[in-house]
Amino acid sequence: MWSEKYRPKKVEGLIGNEEARLVVSTWLAEWKPGGKAALLMGPPGTGKTTLVTLLARANGMNLVDLNASDVRTKEMLGRKLGEAMSTVSLFGERSLIFLDEVDGLAGRSDYGAVEFIKDAVKESQNPIAMAANDPDSDQIKKLASSCVAVRFRPPPPREVEMYLREIARAERVEVSGDALRACVLEAGGDVRQAVNLLQSGGSSGTSHGASYKDRERSVSEAFNGFFGAADKGEAAASLRKVALSPFEKVRELSRSVVRSGLPPEEMARAMEVVSRADLAIGRMVKGGEWRLLRYLDRGLVDGLFPVVKGGTVRYAGQDDLPFPVLSRIWNDSKKVKEVSLRYARRAHTSGSAARSQDLPYVFALCSGKRFREDLERSLGLDADKEMLESYDRFLQKESTR
Ligand SMILES: Nc1ncnc2c1ncn2[C@@H]1O[C@H](COP(=O)(O)OP(=O)(O)O)[C@@H](O)[C@H]1O
Ligand SMILES: [Mg+2]
């Protein structure tokens, strides 16, 4: 989750609510036994939990996190709170007690949680911070009256937008300003949700939905360029532009042929070429004859193009079910992009040429462990263990498509 990965690591990394943050950190710095509790009130995704966590760390304090769901009964609350309240280390280090999402607790008025907490605060040897979503609930109002109460508000849209842009840059995804703003608007001030929208491909409809559509369009244009080509040269050029692995290329071709209006005899001929190509790829990959994959396009141009040319066959992708192939490309597009950039640099070609011409082959070759490991090393995908593992998994998956 990007929202976890990019959870600010320092208080200064948070956006919005500068004054509120200052109030809370001053409260903590000045707190002495007998002092008030702090109550952070505001909608989800404004950084309340993050702030308290970071302040504890910055002050070298142990955080004792008591979530409402952990202390479902008065007895549980009493026991956990009692323990935490009195614990001061030998060296006088204090804990910061945090009752997060206290709405849930306070809401159960039947057990008098609010009174209970108020009493506890007076006796605590450690500062108590609380966070709540709804400042207007009666219970929270009651609690607020005895606390240093601080309101958190949604950060300004511009700041959220800038924050998302930073994350997009770090993740190397290209997102337009409009798309970013759509995420911001849809999230309505909830930063976590804005980040989640960015990660899941944008707010409904817009954002990198566009780039998914672009990919879909480019694959479909390339196939239709092949089917409608004037001659073999044009057919070959179009086929090269199909940014799919050899397996996928052949599978998509066969789907298009099957759904076309070709007369039976021609359809049978076309299907024979396609299934021979499919078998050949399987054999090449299995036998490690990687170089032969390069002849796949030529085989399809010589064998298939003369049968399908003339405009009867069109690419059958779009009106089909959600395209597993393209959605996969989309989901892994970050890795595809990173690999193609690095590959292009090594192979001294342009990134887009690498992606459409070489990469499908390179991916297919990756079913061989030796090849895959060499590639990972030469592209520097082995900088750390986590990176290597995630790329290795990705390349293995790519190779078997
Ligand atoms: N003010 C903020 N600045 C930067 N990121 C934020 C901010 N508020 C929330 N986030 C993002 O949302 C996630 C959840 O934040 P959190 O502190 O749990 O919010 P809250 O407790 O107010 O619901 C964080 O991991 C972070 O990615
Ligand atoms: Mg929270």
Coordinates of C-alpha atoms and ligand atoms in Angstrom, one line a residue:
M1 CA 0.0 0.0 0.0
W2 CA 1.4 3.3 -1.0
S3 CA -0.4 5.0 1.9
E4 CA 1.7 2.9 4.3
K5 CA 4.9 3.1 2.2
Y6 CA 4.7 6.8 2.1
R7 CA 3.3 7.4 5.6
P8 CA 5.4 10.4 6.6
K9 CA 8.5 9.5 8.6
K10 CA 8.8 12.9 10.2
V11 CA 6.4 15.4 11.6
E12 CA 7.5 17.9 9.0
G13 CA 6.5 15.4 6.3
L14 CA 2.8 15.8 7.1
I15 CA 0.7 18.2 5.1
G16 CA -1.8 20.6 6.5
N17 CA -2.9 21.4 10.0
E18 CA 0.4 23.1 10.9
E19 CA -1.1 25.0 13.9
A20 CA -2.9 22.0 15.2
R21 CA 0.3 20.0 15.0
L22 CA 2.2 22.7 16.9
V23 CA -0.4 22.7 19.7
V24 CA -0.1 18.9 20.1
S25 CA 3.7 18.9 20.1
T26 CA 3.8 21.8 22.6
W27 CA 1.3 20.0 24.8
L28 CA 3.5 16.9 24.8
A29 CA 6.7 18.8 25.4
E30 CA 5.2 20.6 28.4
W31 CA 3.2 17.8 29.9
K32 CA 3.7 17.0 33.6
P33 CA 1.8 14.5 35.8
G34 CA -1.6 16.0 36.6
G35 CA -1.7 17.8 33.2
K36 CA -4.5 17.5 30.7
A37 CA -4.9 14.9 28.0
A38 CA -4.9 15.9 24.3
L39 CA -7.8 15.1 22.0
L40 CA -7.2 15.3 18.3
M41 CA -10.5 15.6 16.5
G42 CA -11.0 15.4 12.7
P43 CA -12.0 13.3 9.8
P44 CA -10.2 10.2 8.7
G45 CA -7.0 10.5 6.7
T46 CA -5.9 13.8 8.1
G47 CA -2.8 12.4 9.9
K48 CA -4.0 12.2 13.5
T49 CA -2.6 8.7 14.1
T50 CA 0.5 9.4 12.2
L51 CA 1.2 12.6 14.2
V52 CA 0.9 10.9 17.6
T53 CA 3.1 8.0 16.5
L54 CA 5.7 10.4 15.1
L55 CA 5.7 12.6 18.2
A56 CA 6.3 9.6 20.5
R57 CA 9.2 8.6 18.4
A58 CA 10.7 12.1 18.1
N59 CA 10.5 12.5 21.9
G60 CA 12.0 9.0 22.5
M61 CA 8.9 7.9 24.2
N62 CA 7.4 4.4 24.2
L63 CA 4.0 4.5 22.5
V64 CA 1.2 2.5 24.2
D65 CA -1.5 2.2 21.6
L66 CA -4.9 1.3 23.0
N67 CA -7.4 1.0 20.2
A68 CA -11.1 0.9 21.1
S69 CA -11.3 -2.5 19.6
D70 CA -8.7 -3.8 22.0
V71 CA -10.5 -2.6 25.1
R72 CA -14.0 -3.7 24.5
T73 CA -15.1 -3.8 28.2
K74 CA -14.6 -1.5 31.1
E75 CA -12.5 -4.1 32.8
M76 CA -10.2 -4.4 29.8
L77 CA -9.9 -0.6 29.5
G78 CA -9.2 -0.4 33.3
R79 CA -6.5 -3.0 33.2
K80 CA -4.7 -1.8 30.1
L81 CA -4.9 1.8 31.0
G82 CA -4.0 1.2 34.6
E83 CA -0.8 -0.6 33.6
A84 CA 0.2 2.0 31.1
M85 CA -0.6 5.0 33.3
S86 CA 1.8 3.9 36.1
T87 CA 4.7 2.7 34.0
V88 CA 7.6 5.0 34.2
S89 CA 11.0 3.4 33.4
L90 CA 13.9 3.3 35.8
F91 CA 15.5 6.2 34.0
G92 CA 12.3 8.2 34.1
E93 CA 11.3 7.7 30.5
R94 CA 7.6 8.2 30.0
S95 CA 5.2 6.4 27.7
L96 CA 2.8 8.2 25.5
I97 CA -0.6 6.5 25.9
F98 CA -2.7 6.7 22.8
L99 CA -6.5 6.0 22.7
D100 CA -7.0 6.0 19.0
E101 CA -10.5 6.2 17.5
V102 CA -11.9 6.9 20.9
D103 CA -15.4 7.5 19.3
G104 CA -15.9 3.8 19.4
L105 CA -15.2 3.7 23.2
A106 CA -17.0 6.8 24.1
G107 CA -20.0 5.9 22.0
R108 CA -20.8 3.0 24.4
S109 CA -22.2 5.4 27.0
D110 CA -23.5 2.4 28.9
Y111 CA -20.2 1.8 30.4
G112 CA -19.4 5.3 31.3
A113 CA -16.2 5.3 29.3
V114 CA -15.9 9.1 29.2
E115 CA -16.1 9.5 33.0
F116 CA -13.7 6.7 33.4
I117 CA -11.1 8.2 31.0
K118 CA -11.5 11.6 32.6
D119 CA -10.7 10.2 36.0
A120 CA -7.8 8.2 34.7
V121 CA -6.2 11.3 33.1
K122 CA -6.0 13.0 36.5
E123 CA -4.0 10.1 38.0
S124 CA -1.8 9.2 35.1
Q125 CA 2.0 9.4 35.3
N126 CA 2.1 9.4 31.6
P127 CA 0.5 11.7 29.0
I128 CA -2.6 10.5 27.3
A129 CA -3.5 11.4 23.7
M130 CA -6.8 10.6 22.1
A131 CA -8.0 10.8 18.5
A132 CA -11.7 11.0 17.4
N133 CA -13.4 11.5 14.1
D134 CA -16.6 13.2 15.1
P135 CA -16.2 16.4 17.2
D136 CA -20.0 16.8 17.2
S137 CA -20.9 13.7 19.1
D138 CA -22.1 14.3 22.6
Q139 CA -19.6 12.0 24.2
I140 CA -16.7 13.5 22.4
K141 CA -17.9 17.0 23.4
K142 CA -17.9 15.9 27.0
L143 CA -14.4 14.5 26.7
A144 CA -13.2 17.6 24.9
S145 CA -14.2 19.9 27.7
S146 CA -11.5 18.6 29.9
C147 CA -8.8 18.1 27.3
V148 CA -6.5 20.2 25.2
A149 CA -8.8 19.7 22.2
V150 CA -7.4 20.2 18.7
R151 CA -9.3 20.3 15.5
F152 CA -7.9 18.6 12.4
R153 CA -9.2 19.7 9.0
P154 CA -8.7 18.3 5.5
P155 CA -5.5 19.7 4.1
P156 CA -5.8 22.2 1.2
P157 CA -6.4 20.5 -2.1
R158 CA -3.3 22.0 -3.6
E159 CA -1.1 20.5 -0.9
V160 CA -2.7 17.1 -1.4
E161 CA -2.1 17.4 -5.1
M162 CA 1.6 18.2 -4.5
Y163 CA 1.8 15.3 -2.1
L164 CA 0.4 12.9 -4.7
R165 CA 2.7 14.3 -7.3
E166 CA 5.7 13.4 -5.1
I167 CA 4.5 9.9 -4.6
A168 CA 3.8 9.5 -8.4
R169 CA 7.3 10.7 -9.1
A170 CA 8.8 8.3 -6.5
E171 CA 6.8 5.4 -8.0
R172 CA 7.7 6.6 -11.6
V173 CA 4.1 6.6 -12.8
E174 CA 3.1 9.3 -15.2
V175 CA -0.1 11.0 -14.1
S176 CA -1.5 14.2 -15.6
G177 CA -2.4 17.1 -13.4
D178 CA -6.1 16.6 -14.2
A179 CA -5.8 13.0 -13.0
L180 CA -4.1 14.0 -9.8
R181 CA -6.8 16.6 -9.1
A182 CA -9.5 14.1 -9.8
C183 CA -8.0 11.9 -7.1
V184 CA -7.8 14.8 -4.7
L185 CA -11.4 15.9 -5.4
E186 CA -12.9 12.4 -5.1
A187 CA -11.0 11.8 -1.8
G188 CA -12.5 14.9 -0.3
G189 CA -9.7 15.7 2.0
D190 CA -8.9 12.2 3.1
V191 CA -5.2 11.9 2.3
R192 CA -5.2 8.2 2.7
Q193 CA -8.0 7.8 0.3
A194 CA -6.3 10.1 -2.2
V195 CA -3.2 8.0 -2.1
N196 CA -5.2 4.8 -2.5
L197 CA -7.0 6.3 -5.5
L198 CA -3.7 7.2 -7.0
Q199 CA -2.3 3.7 -6.5
S200 CA -5.4 1.9 -7.8
G201 CA -5.2 3.8 -11.1
G202 CA -7.0 7.0 -10.4
S203 CA -10.5 8.2 -9.5
S204 CA -13.3 6.5 -11.3
G205 CA -13.0 6.8 -15.0
T206 CA -10.3 9.5 -15.4
S207 CA -6.6 9.5 -14.5
H208 CA -4.5 6.6 -15.6
G209 CA -7.6 5.0 -16.8
A210 CA -6.6 7.1 -19.8
S211 CA -3.2 5.5 -20.1
Y212 CA -4.8 2.0 -19.8
K213 CA -7.1 3.1 -22.7
D214 CA -4.0 4.3 -24.5
R215 CA -2.4 0.9 -24.3
E216 CA -5.5 -0.8 -25.3
R217 CA -5.8 1.5 -28.3
S218 CA -2.2 1.1 -29.3
V219 CA -2.4 -2.7 -29.3
S220 CA -5.6 -2.7 -31.2
E221 CA -4.2 -0.2 -33.8
A222 CA -1.1 -2.3 -34.3
F223 CA -3.1 -5.5 -34.9
N224 CA -5.5 -3.7 -37.2
G225 CA -2.5 -2.2 -39.0
F226 CA -1.3 -5.8 -39.6
F227 CA -4.7 -7.1 -40.8
G228 CA -5.3 -4.1 -43.1
A229 CA -1.7 -3.7 -44.3
A230 CA -1.1 -3.0 -48.0
D231 CA 1.9 -5.4 -48.2
K232 CA 4.1 -7.6 -46.2
G233 CA 6.5 -4.8 -45.2
E234 CA 3.7 -2.8 -43.7
A235 CA 2.3 -5.9 -42.0
A236 CA 5.7 -6.7 -40.5
A237 CA 6.1 -3.1 -39.2
S238 CA 2.6 -3.2 -37.6
L239 CA 3.2 -6.5 -36.0
R240 CA 6.4 -5.3 -34.5
K241 CA 4.5 -2.5 -32.8
V242 CA 2.3 -4.9 -30.8
A243 CA 3.7 -4.6 -27.3
L244 CA 2.8 -8.1 -26.2
S245 CA 4.8 -11.2 -25.5
P246 CA 5.0 -13.8 -28.3
F247 CA 2.5 -16.0 -26.5
E248 CA 0.0 -13.2 -26.2
K249 CA 0.5 -12.0 -29.7
V250 CA -0.4 -15.4 -31.1
R251 CA -3.3 -15.8 -28.7
E252 CA -4.8 -12.4 -29.6
L253 CA -4.3 -13.2 -33.3
S254 CA -6.1 -16.5 -33.0
R255 CA -9.0 -14.8 -31.1
S256 CA -9.3 -12.3 -33.9
V257 CA -9.3 -15.0 -36.5
V258 CA -11.9 -17.1 -34.8
R259 CA -14.2 -14.2 -34.4
S260 CA -13.8 -12.9 -38.0
G261 CA -16.1 -13.5 -40.9
L262 CA -13.5 -15.4 -42.9
P263 CA -14.9 -18.2 -45.1
P264 CA -14.4 -21.6 -43.4
E265 CA -11.6 -22.7 -45.7
E266 CA -9.5 -19.6 -45.1
M267 CA -10.3 -19.6 -41.4
A268 CA -9.0 -23.2 -41.2
R269 CA -5.8 -22.1 -43.0
A270 CA -5.3 -19.1 -40.7
M271 CA -5.9 -21.2 -37.6
E272 CA -3.4 -23.7 -38.7
V273 CA -0.7 -21.0 -39.0
V274 CA -1.6 -19.6 -35.7
S275 CA -1.5 -22.9 -33.9
R276 CA 1.7 -23.9 -35.5
A277 CA 3.2 -20.6 -34.3
D278 CA 1.9 -21.3 -30.8
L279 CA 3.5 -24.7 -30.8
A280 CA 6.7 -23.4 -32.1
I281 CA 7.0 -20.7 -29.4
G282 CA 6.4 -23.4 -26.7
R283 CA 9.2 -25.5 -28.2
M284 CA 11.6 -22.6 -28.5
V285 CA 11.1 -21.5 -25.0
K286 CA 11.3 -25.0 -23.6
G287 CA 14.4 -25.8 -25.7
G288 CA 16.1 -22.6 -24.8
E289 CA 16.3 -21.6 -28.5
W290 CA 15.6 -18.0 -27.6
R291 CA 17.0 -16.5 -30.8
L292 CA 14.5 -18.3 -32.9
L293 CA 11.7 -16.3 -31.3
R294 CA 12.9 -13.4 -33.4
Y295 CA 11.6 -15.2 -36.4
L296 CA 8.1 -15.4 -35.0
D297 CA 7.0 -12.2 -36.6
R298 CA 8.4 -13.2 -40.0
G299 CA 6.6 -16.5 -39.8
L300 CA 3.3 -14.8 -39.1
V301 CA 3.8 -12.3 -41.9
D302 CA 4.7 -15.0 -44.4
G303 CA 2.2 -17.5 -43.3
L304 CA -0.8 -15.6 -41.8
F305 CA -0.9 -12.2 -43.5
P306 CA -1.6 -13.5 -47.1
V307 CA -4.6 -15.4 -45.7
V308 CA -6.1 -12.7 -43.5
K309 CA -5.4 -9.6 -45.5
G310 CA -8.1 -7.7 -47.2
G311 CA -10.0 -6.3 -44.3
T312 CA -12.2 -9.1 -43.2
V313 CA -10.3 -9.8 -40.0
R314 CA -10.2 -7.1 -37.4
Y315 CA -8.8 -7.1 -34.0
A316 CA -11.2 -8.7 -31.6
G317 CA -10.0 -7.3 -28.3
Q318 CA -12.0 -4.4 -27.2
D319 CA -15.6 -5.7 -27.3
D320 CA -14.5 -8.7 -25.3
L321 CA -14.4 -9.2 -21.6
P322 CA -12.0 -7.0 -19.7
F323 CA -8.8 -7.8 -21.3
P324 CA -6.7 -9.9 -19.0
V325 CA -3.6 -9.2 -21.0
L326 CA -3.9 -5.4 -21.0
S327 CA -5.0 -5.2 -17.4
R328 CA -1.9 -7.2 -16.5
I329 CA 0.3 -4.9 -18.5
W330 CA -1.4 -2.0 -16.8
N331 CA -1.0 -3.4 -13.4
D332 CA 2.6 -4.2 -13.9
S333 CA 3.3 -1.1 -16.1
K334 CA 5.6 0.4 -13.6
K335 CA 7.9 -2.6 -13.7
V336 CA 7.5 -2.9 -17.5
K337 CA 8.5 0.7 -17.8
E338 CA 11.5 0.4 -15.4
V339 CA 12.8 -2.7 -17.1
S340 CA 12.4 -1.2 -20.6
L341 CA 14.1 2.0 -19.6
R342 CA 17.1 0.1 -18.1
Y343 CA 17.1 -2.2 -21.1
A344 CA 17.0 0.6 -23.6
R345 CA 19.9 2.3 -21.8
R346 CA 22.0 -0.9 -22.1
A347 CA 20.9 -1.7 -25.6
H348 CA 21.3 1.9 -26.8
T349 CA 17.8 2.2 -28.2
S350 CA 14.9 4.3 -27.3
G351 CA 12.6 3.3 -24.5
S352 CA 9.6 2.9 -26.7
A353 CA 11.4 0.9 -29.3
A354 CA 12.7 -1.4 -26.5
R355 CA 9.2 -1.8 -25.1
S356 CA 7.5 -2.6 -28.3
Q357 CA 10.1 -4.5 -30.2
D358 CA 12.6 -6.3 -27.9
L359 CA 10.8 -6.5 -24.6
P360 CA 8.2 -9.2 -25.5
Y361 CA 11.1 -11.4 -26.5
V362 CA 13.2 -10.5 -23.5
F363 CA 10.3 -11.4 -21.3
A364 CA 9.7 -14.7 -23.0
L365 CA 13.4 -15.6 -22.5
C366 CA 13.0 -15.1 -18.8
S367 CA 11.5 -18.5 -18.3
G368 CA 15.1 -19.6 -18.4
K369 CA 16.6 -19.1 -14.9
R370 CA 20.1 -18.4 -16.3
F371 CA 18.9 -15.8 -18.7
R372 CA 16.7 -14.2 -16.0
E373 CA 19.5 -13.9 -13.5
D374 CA 21.9 -12.5 -16.1
L375 CA 19.3 -9.9 -17.1
E376 CA 18.6 -8.9 -13.5
R377 CA 22.2 -8.4 -12.8
S378 CA 23.0 -6.5 -16.0
L379 CA 20.0 -4.2 -15.5
G380 CA 20.9 -3.6 -11.9
L381 CA 17.6 -5.0 -10.6
D382 CA 19.4 -6.7 -7.8
A383 CA 20.2 -3.6 -5.8
D384 CA 18.6 -5.1 -2.8
K385 CA 17.0 -8.3 -1.8
E386 CA 13.4 -7.0 -1.8
M387 CA 13.9 -5.4 -5.3
L388 CA 15.4 -8.5 -6.7
E389 CA 12.7 -10.8 -5.4
S390 CA 9.9 -8.6 -6.7
Y391 CA 11.4 -8.3 -10.1
D392 CA 12.3 -12.0 -10.2
R393 CA 8.7 -12.9 -9.5
F394 CA 7.5 -10.4 -12.1
L395 CA 9.9 -11.6 -14.8
Q396 CA 9.0 -15.2 -14.2
K397 CA 5.3 -14.4 -14.4
E398 CA 5.9 -12.4 -17.7
S399 CA 7.8 -15.3 -19.2
T400 CA 4.9 -17.7 -18.9
R401 CA 2.2 -15.6 -20.5
Ligands
LIG1 N1 -1.5 15.2 6.8 C1 -1.0 14.1 6.1 N2 0.1 14.3 5.4 C2 0.6 13.2 4.7 N3 0.0 12.0 4.6 C3 -1.1 11.8 5.3 C4 -1.7 12.9 6.1 N4 -2.8 12.4 6.7 C5 -2.9 11.1 6.3 N5 -1.9 10.8 5.4 C6 -1.8 9.5 4.7 O1 -2.9 8.7 5.1 C7 -2.5 7.6 5.9 C8 -3.4 7.5 7.1 O2 -3.1 8.6 8.0 P1 -3.6 8.5 9.5 O3 -2.6 9.3 10.3 O4 -3.9 7.1 9.9 O5 -4.9 9.4 9.4 P2 -6.0 9.5 10.5 O6 -5.5 8.9 11.8 O7 -6.3 11.0 10.7 O8 -7.2 8.8 10.0 C9 -1.0 7.8 6.2 O9 -0.3 6.6 6.2 C10 -0.6 8.7 5.1 O10 -0.2 8.0 4.0
MG2 MG -6.3 7.2 12.7

